[in-house]
Short mmCIF file of C-alpha atoms and ligand atoms in Angstrom, two decimals:
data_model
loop_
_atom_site.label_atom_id
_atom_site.label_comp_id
_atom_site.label_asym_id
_atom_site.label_seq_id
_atom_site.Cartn_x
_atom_site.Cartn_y
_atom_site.Cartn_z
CA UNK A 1 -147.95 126.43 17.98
CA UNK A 2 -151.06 124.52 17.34
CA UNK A 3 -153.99 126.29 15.70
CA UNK A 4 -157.82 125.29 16.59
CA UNK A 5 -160.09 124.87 13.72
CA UNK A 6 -162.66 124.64 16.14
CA UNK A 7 -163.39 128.34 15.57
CA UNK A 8 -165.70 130.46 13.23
CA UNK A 9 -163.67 130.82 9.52
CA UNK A 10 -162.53 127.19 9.74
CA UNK A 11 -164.95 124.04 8.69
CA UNK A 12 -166.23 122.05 11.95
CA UNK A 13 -169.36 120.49 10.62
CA UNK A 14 -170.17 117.32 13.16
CA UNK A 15 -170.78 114.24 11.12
CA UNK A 16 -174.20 112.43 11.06
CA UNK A 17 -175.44 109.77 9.54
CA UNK A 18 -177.66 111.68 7.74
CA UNK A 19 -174.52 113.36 6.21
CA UNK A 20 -172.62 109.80 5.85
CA UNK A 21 -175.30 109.32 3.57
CA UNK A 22 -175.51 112.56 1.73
CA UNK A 23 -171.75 111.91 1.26
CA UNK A 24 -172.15 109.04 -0.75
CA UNK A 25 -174.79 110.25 -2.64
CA UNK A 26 -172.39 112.78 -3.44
CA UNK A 27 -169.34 110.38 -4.32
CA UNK A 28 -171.42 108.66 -6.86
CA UNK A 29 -171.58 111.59 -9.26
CA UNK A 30 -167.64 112.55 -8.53
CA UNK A 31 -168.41 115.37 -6.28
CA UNK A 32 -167.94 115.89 -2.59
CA UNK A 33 -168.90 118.18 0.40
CA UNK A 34 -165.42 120.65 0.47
CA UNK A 35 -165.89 121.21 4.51
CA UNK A 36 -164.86 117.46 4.71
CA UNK A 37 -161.57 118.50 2.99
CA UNK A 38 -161.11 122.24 3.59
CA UNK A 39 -159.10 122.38 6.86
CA UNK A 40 -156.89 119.94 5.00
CA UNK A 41 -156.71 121.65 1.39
CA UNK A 42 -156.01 124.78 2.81
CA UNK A 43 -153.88 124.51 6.06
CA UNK A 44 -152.49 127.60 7.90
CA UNK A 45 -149.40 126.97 7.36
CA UNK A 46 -146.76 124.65 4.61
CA UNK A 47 -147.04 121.15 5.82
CA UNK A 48 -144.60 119.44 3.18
CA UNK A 49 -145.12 115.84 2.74
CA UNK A 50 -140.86 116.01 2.41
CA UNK A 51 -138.46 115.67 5.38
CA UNK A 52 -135.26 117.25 6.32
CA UNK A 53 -132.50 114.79 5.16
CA UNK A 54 -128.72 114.12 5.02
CA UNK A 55 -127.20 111.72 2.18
CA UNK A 56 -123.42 111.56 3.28
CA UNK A 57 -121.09 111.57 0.52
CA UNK A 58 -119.13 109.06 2.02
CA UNK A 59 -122.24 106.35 1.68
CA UNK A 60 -123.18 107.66 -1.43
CA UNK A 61 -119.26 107.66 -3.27
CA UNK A 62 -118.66 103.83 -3.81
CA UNK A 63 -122.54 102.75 -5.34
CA UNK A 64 -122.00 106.32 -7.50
CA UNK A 65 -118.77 104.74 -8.90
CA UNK A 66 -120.11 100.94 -8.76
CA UNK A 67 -122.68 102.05 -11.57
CA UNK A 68 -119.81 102.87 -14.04
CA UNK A 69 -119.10 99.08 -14.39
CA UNK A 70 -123.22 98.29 -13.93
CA UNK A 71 -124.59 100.58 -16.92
CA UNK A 72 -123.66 102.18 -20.51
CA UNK A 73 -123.62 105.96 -20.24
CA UNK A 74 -125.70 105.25 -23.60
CA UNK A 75 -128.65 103.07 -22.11
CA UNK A 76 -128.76 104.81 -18.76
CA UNK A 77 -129.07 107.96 -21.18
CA UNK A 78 -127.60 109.89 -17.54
CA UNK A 79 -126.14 107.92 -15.28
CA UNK A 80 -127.55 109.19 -12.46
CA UNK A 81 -127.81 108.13 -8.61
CA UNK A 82 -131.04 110.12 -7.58
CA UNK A 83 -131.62 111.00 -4.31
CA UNK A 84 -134.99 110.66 -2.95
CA UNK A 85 -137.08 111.66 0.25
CA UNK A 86 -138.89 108.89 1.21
CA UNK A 87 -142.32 110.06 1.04
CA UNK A 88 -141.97 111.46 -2.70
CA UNK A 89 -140.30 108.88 -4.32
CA UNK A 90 -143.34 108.34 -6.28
CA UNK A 91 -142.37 111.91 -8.26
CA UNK A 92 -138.32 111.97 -7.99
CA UNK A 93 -137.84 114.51 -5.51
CA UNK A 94 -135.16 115.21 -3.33
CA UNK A 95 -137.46 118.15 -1.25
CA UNK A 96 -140.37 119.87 -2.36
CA UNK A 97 -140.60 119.92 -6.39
CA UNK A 98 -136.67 119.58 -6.30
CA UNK A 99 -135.07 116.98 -7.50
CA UNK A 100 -131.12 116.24 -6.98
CA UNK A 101 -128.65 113.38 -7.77
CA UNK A 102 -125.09 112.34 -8.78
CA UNK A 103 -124.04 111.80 -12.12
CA UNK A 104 -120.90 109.94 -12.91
CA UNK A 105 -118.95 109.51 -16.18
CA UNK A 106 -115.50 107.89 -16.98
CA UNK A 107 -112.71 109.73 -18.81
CA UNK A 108 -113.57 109.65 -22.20
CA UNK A 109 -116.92 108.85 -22.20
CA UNK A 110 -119.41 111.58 -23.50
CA UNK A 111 -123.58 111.38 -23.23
CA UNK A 112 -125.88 112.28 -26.19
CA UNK A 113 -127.44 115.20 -26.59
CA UNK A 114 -130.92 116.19 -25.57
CA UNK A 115 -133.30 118.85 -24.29
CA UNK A 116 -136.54 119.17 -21.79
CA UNK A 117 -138.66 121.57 -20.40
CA UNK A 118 -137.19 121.25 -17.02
CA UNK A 119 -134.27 123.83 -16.18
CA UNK A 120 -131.20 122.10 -14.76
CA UNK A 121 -127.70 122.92 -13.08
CA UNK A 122 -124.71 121.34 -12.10
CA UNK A 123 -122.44 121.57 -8.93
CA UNK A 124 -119.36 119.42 -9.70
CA UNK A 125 -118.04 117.58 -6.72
CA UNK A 126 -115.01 115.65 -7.97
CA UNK A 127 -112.64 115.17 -11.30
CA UNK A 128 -111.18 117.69 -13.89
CA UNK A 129 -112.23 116.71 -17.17
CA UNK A 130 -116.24 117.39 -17.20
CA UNK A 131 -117.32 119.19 -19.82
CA UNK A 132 -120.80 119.99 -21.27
CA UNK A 133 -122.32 121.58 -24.22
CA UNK A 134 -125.21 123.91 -23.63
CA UNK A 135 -126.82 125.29 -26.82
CA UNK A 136 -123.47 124.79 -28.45
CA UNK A 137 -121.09 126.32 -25.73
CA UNK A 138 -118.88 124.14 -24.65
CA UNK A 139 -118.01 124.69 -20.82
CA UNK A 140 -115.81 123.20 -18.73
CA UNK A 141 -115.79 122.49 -15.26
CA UNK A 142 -113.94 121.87 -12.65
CA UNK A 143 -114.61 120.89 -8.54
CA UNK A 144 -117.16 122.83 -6.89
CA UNK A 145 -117.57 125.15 -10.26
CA UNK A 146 -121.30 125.68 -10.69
CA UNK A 147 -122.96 125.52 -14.52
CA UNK A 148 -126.74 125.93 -15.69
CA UNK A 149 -128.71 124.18 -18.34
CA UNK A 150 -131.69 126.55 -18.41
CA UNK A 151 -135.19 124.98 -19.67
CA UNK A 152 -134.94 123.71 -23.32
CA UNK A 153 -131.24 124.35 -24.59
CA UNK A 154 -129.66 121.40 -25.93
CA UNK A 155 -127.74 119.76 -23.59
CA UNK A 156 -124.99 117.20 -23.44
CA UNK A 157 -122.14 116.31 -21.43
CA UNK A 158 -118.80 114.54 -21.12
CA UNK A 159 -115.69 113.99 -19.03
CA UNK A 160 -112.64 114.53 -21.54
CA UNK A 161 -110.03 113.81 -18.41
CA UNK A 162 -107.54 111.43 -18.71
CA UNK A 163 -107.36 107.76 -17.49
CA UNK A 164 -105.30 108.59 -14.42
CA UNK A 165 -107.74 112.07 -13.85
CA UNK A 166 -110.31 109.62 -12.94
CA UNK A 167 -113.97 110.08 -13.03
CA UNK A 168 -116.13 113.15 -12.75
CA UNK A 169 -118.87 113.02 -10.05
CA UNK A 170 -121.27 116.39 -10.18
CA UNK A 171 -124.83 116.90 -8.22
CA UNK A 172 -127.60 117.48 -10.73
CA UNK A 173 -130.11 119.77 -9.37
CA UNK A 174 -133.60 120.10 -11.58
CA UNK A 175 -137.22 121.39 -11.46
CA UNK A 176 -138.08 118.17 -12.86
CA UNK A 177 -141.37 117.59 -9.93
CA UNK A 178 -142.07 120.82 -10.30
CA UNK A 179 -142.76 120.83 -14.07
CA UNK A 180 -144.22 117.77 -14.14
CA UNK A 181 -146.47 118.71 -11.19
CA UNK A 182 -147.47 121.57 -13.57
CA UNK A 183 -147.91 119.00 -16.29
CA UNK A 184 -145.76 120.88 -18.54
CA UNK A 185 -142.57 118.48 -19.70
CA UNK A 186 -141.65 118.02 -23.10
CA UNK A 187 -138.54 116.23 -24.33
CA UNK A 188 -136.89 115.75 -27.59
CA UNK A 189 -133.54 114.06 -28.22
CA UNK A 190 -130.89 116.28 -30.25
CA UNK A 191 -131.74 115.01 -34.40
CA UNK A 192 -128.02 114.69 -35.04
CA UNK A 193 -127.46 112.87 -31.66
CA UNK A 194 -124.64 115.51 -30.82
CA UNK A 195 -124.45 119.14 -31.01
CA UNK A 196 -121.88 121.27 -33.14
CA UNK A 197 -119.67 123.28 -30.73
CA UNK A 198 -120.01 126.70 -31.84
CA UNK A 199 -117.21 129.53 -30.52
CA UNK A 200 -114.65 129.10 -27.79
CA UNK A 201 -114.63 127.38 -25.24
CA UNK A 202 -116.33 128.96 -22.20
CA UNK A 203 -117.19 131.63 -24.61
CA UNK A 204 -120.40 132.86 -22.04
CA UNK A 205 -117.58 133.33 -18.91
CA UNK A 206 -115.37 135.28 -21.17
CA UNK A 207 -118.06 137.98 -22.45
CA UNK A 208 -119.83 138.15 -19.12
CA UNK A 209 -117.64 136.78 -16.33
CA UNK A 210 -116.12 140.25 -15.55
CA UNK A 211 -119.01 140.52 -12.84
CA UNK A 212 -118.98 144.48 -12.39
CA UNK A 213 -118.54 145.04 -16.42
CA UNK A 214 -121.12 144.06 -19.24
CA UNK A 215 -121.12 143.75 -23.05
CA UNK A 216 -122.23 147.57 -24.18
CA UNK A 217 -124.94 147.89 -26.70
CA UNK A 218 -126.96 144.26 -27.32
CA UNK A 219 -130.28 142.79 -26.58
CA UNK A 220 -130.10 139.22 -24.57
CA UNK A 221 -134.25 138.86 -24.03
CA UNK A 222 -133.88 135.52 -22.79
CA UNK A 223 -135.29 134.86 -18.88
CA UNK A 224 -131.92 132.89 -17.93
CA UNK A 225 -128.46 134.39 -17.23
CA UNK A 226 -126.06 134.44 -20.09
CA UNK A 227 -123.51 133.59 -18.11
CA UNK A 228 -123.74 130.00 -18.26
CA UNK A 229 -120.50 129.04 -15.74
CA UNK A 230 -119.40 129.80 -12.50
CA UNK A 231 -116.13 129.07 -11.37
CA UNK A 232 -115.17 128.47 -7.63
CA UNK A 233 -112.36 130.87 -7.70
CA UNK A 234 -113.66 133.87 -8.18
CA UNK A 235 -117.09 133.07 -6.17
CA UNK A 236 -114.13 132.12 -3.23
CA UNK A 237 -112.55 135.10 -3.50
CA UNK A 238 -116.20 137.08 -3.91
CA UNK A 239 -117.01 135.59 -0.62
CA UNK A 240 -113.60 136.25 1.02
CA UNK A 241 -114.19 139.89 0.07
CA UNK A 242 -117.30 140.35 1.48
CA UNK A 243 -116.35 139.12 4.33
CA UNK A 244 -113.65 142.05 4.96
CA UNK A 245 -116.07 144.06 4.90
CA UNK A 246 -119.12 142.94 6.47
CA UNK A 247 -120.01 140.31 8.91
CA UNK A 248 -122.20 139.28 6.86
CA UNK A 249 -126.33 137.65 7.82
CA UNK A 250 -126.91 136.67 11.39
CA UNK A 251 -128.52 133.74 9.46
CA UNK A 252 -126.52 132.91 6.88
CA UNK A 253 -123.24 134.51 7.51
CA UNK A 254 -121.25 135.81 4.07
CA UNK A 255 -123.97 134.67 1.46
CA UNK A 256 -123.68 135.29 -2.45
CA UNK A 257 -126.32 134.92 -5.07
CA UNK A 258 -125.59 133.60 -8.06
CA UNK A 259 -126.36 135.97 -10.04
CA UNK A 260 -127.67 136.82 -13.90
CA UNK A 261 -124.87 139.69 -14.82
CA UNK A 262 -127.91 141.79 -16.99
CA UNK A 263 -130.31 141.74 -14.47
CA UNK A 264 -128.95 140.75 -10.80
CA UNK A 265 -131.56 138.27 -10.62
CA UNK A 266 -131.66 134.46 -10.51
CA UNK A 267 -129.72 132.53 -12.76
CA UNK A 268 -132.73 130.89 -14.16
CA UNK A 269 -136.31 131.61 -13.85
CA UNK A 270 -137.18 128.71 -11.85
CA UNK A 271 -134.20 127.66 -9.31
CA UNK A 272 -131.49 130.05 -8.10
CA UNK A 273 -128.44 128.84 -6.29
CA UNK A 274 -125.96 130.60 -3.69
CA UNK A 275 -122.86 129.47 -2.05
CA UNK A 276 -122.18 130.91 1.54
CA UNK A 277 -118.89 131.13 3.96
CA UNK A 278 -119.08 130.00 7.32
CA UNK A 279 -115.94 131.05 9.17
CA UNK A 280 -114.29 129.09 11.59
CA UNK A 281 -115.68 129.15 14.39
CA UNK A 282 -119.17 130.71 12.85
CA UNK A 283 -122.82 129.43 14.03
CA UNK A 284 -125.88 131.32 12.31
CA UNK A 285 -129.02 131.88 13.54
CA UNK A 286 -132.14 130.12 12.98
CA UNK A 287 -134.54 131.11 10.30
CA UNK A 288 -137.65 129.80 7.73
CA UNK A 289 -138.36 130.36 3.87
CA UNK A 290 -141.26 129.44 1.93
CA UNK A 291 -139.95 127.50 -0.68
CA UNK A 292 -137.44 124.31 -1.05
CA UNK A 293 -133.44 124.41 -0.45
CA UNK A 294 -130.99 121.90 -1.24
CA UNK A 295 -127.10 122.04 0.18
CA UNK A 296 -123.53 120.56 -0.47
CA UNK A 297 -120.87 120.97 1.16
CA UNK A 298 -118.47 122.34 -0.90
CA UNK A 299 -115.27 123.29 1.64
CA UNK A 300 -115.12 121.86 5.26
CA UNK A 301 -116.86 120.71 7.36
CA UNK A 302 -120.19 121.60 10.25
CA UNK A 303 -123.71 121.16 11.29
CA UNK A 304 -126.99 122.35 10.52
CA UNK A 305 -130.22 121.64 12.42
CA UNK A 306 -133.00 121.32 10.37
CA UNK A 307 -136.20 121.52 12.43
CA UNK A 308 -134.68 119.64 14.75
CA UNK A 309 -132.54 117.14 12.70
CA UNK A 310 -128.83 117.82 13.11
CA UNK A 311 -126.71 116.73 10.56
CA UNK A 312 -123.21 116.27 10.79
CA UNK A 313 -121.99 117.60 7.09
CA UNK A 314 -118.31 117.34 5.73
CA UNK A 315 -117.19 117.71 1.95
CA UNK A 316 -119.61 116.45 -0.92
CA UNK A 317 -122.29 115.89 1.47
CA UNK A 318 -125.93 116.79 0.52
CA UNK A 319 -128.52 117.71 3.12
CA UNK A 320 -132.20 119.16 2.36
CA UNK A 321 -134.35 122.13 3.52
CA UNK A 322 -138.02 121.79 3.41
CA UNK A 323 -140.23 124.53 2.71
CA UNK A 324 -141.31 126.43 6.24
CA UNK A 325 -138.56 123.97 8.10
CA UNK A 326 -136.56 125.95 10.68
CA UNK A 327 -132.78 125.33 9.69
CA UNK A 328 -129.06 127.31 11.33
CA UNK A 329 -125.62 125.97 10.68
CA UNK A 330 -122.60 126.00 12.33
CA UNK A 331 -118.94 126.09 11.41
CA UNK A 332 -117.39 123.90 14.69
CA UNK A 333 -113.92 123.95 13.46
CA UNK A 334 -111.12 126.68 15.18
CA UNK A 335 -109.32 127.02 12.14
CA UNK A 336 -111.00 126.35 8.83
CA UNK A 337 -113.35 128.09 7.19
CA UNK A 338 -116.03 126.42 5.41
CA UNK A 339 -118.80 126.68 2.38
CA UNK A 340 -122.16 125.79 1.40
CA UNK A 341 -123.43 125.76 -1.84
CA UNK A 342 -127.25 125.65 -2.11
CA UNK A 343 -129.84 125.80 -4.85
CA UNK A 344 -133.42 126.28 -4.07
CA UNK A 345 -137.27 127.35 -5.82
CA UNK A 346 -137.46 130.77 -4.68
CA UNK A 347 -137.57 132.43 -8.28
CA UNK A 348 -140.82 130.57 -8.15
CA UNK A 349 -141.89 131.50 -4.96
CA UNK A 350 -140.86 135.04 -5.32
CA UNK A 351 -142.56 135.05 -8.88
CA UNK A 352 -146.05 134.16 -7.49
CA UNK A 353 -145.94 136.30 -4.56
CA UNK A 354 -145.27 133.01 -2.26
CA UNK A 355 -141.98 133.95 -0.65
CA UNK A 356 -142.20 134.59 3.70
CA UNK A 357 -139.20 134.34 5.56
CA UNK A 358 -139.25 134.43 9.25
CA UNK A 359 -136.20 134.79 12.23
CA UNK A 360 -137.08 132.11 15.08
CA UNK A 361 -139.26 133.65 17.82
CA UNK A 362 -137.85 133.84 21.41
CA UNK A 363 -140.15 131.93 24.28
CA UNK A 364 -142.60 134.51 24.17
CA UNK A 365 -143.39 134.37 20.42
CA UNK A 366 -142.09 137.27 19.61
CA UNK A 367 -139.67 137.42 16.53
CA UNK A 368 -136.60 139.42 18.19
CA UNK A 369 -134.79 141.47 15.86
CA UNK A 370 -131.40 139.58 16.41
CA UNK A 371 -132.64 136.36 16.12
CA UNK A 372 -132.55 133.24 17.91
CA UNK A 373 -130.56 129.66 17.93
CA UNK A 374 -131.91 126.02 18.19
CA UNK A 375 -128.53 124.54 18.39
CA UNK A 376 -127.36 122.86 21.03
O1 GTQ B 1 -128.42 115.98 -17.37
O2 GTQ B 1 -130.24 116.59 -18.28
O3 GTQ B 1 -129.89 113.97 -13.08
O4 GTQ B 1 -132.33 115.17 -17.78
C1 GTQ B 1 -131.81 113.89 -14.44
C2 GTQ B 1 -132.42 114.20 -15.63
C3 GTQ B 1 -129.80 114.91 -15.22
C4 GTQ B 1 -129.64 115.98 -17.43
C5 GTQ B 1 -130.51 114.25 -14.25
C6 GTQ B 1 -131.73 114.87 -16.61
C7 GTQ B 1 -130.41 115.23 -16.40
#
């Protein structure tokens, strides 16, 4: 659907040369006519500069693992492979003001501690011996466990496997654009380089991990779950559930929220995360968000079409969402099931009143109430 601005409402000023001129005078003191700009400042509609894209885990795997042998875990203070979309490489983002990348360490090797105003998580992809300290909780992780690192805790991290474990690979996933887009970042490195562990281990899964039970009595007050680790067997098992139950979203089939125990919310005020079931067999429908998503496959294998992109995803790969950008998946296999964990902004949209969603409209625009596929 194109929309004419050549209507009353929108700016559609002709140019002269008589404004050419006024235009300059204009530039001269820093200032500008805004109907030269307006239609542009203020489209109808999203128009994100970022594009839907696939990074294949396959491609990615061997230059992840190459950098072990390239780069100290101390100088490259994270060693990091960062994934970028092409036309916002100037401010680190993988889609919208989301940034993602893969961060590898050896057994035995441990990063120093430090904190920033950005919120981060952590969806580990490969290896048993990751570990990381958040505010002095030691968690550990293992494949496709999820862990947050919400906005100024003290963070640090490590891989305490042994030599025949092998490496731990694990997405990052940040707010980094979007703070700094804000002009808001601040970062400090820890004064003693580490933290002291404080507690048990996994001492935030064992108060509040019983999901449908919380700690009586107590004040929390902070804006960021205090569950701080989420492992994949239960949220398997949560989704396996569900899906006895209920078929689940037309759109999304069996989808679970991560979710802050205390208040059902987002894990973190900025970036909440979900991980969904496809079943074999399963195609969704196609839908639209405002606001930016990220994916991983996390079990099997399938294919999403992202506003018209189809990607071809199978475990560890990472493919992006766009804000407004139509996207459906599809679960082609007869006999396994599979998952897809995503993270995305919409605490932030939801916070400032931003968040649309929208089913795909059949030929005659209309938005039918059981939706509509693109795939083919
Ligand atoms: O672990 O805190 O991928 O600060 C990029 C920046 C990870 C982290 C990244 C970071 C981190």
């Amino acid at each position: 659907m194109t929309l004419s601005d050549d209507v009353l409402g929108r700016a559609r000023v002709r140019e002269t040369a008589e404004l050419q001129a006024y235009y300059e005078r204009l530039e001269e003191l820093d200032a500008g006519a805004l109907w030269t700009i307006a239609n542009k400042i203020e489209p109808w509609f999203p128009q994100p500069r970022s594009v839907p894209m696939h990074w294949r885990y396959r491609d990615l795997r061997p230059l992840v693992l190459e950098a072990l042998g390239l780069v100290k875990a101390d100088d490259a203070g994270r060693r990091v492979v960062a994934l970028y979309n092409p036309d916002r490489r100037d401010i680190a983002a993988t889609v919208g003001l989301l940034y993602s990348g893969l961060q590898v360490m050896a057994p035995g090797e441990s990063m120093t501690a430090h904190r920033h105003q950005a919120a981060a998580l952590r969806f580990v992809l490969e290896g048993t011996g990751a570990w990381t300290i958040v505010d002095g909780q030691k968690l550990k992780v293992g494949p496709r466990d999820f862990a947050i690192t919400p906005n100024w805790t003290w963070h640090e991290h490590g891989n305490d496997g042994e030599e025949s474990s092998g490496p731990v690979i694990w997405q990052d996933g940040l707010d980094i654009p979007l703070v700094n887009a804000l002009d808001a970042p601040f970062y400090e490195v820890h004064p003693s380089t580490y933290q002291k562990q404080e507690g048990v281990v996994n001492s935030s899964l064992h108060t509040y991990g019983a999901g449908q039970l919380r700690p009586a009595g107590g004040s929390w007050g902070k804006n960021h779950s205090p569950l701080l680790a989420y492992p994949w067997e239960p949220t398997y098992e949560a989704l396996l559930s569900a899906a006895k139950a209920s078929d689940g979203s037309p759109y999304d089939g069996i989808i679970m929220e991560y979710s802050n125990p205390l208040t059902g919310g987002s894990v973190m005020p900025t970036m909440s995360a979900h991980m969904q079931l496809l079943r074999a067999g399963e195609a969704t429908l196609a839908h639209r968000q405002v606001g930016s998503k990220i994916y991983t496959a996390a079990k099997g294998s399938g294919t999403s079409v992202v506003n018209g992109k189809r990607f071809d995803w199978s475990e560890g790969d990472i493919f992006c969402v766009p804000s407004w950008a139509w996207h459906e998946h599809a679960n082609v296999s007869r006999s396994d099931d599979a998952c897809l964990f995503s993270f995305n902004d919409f605490p932030v949209m939801r916070s400032l009143g931003f968040f649309r969603e929208e089913a795909y409209p059949d030929n005659d625009g209309h938005q039918p109430a059981e939706g509509r596929s693109l795939m083919v």
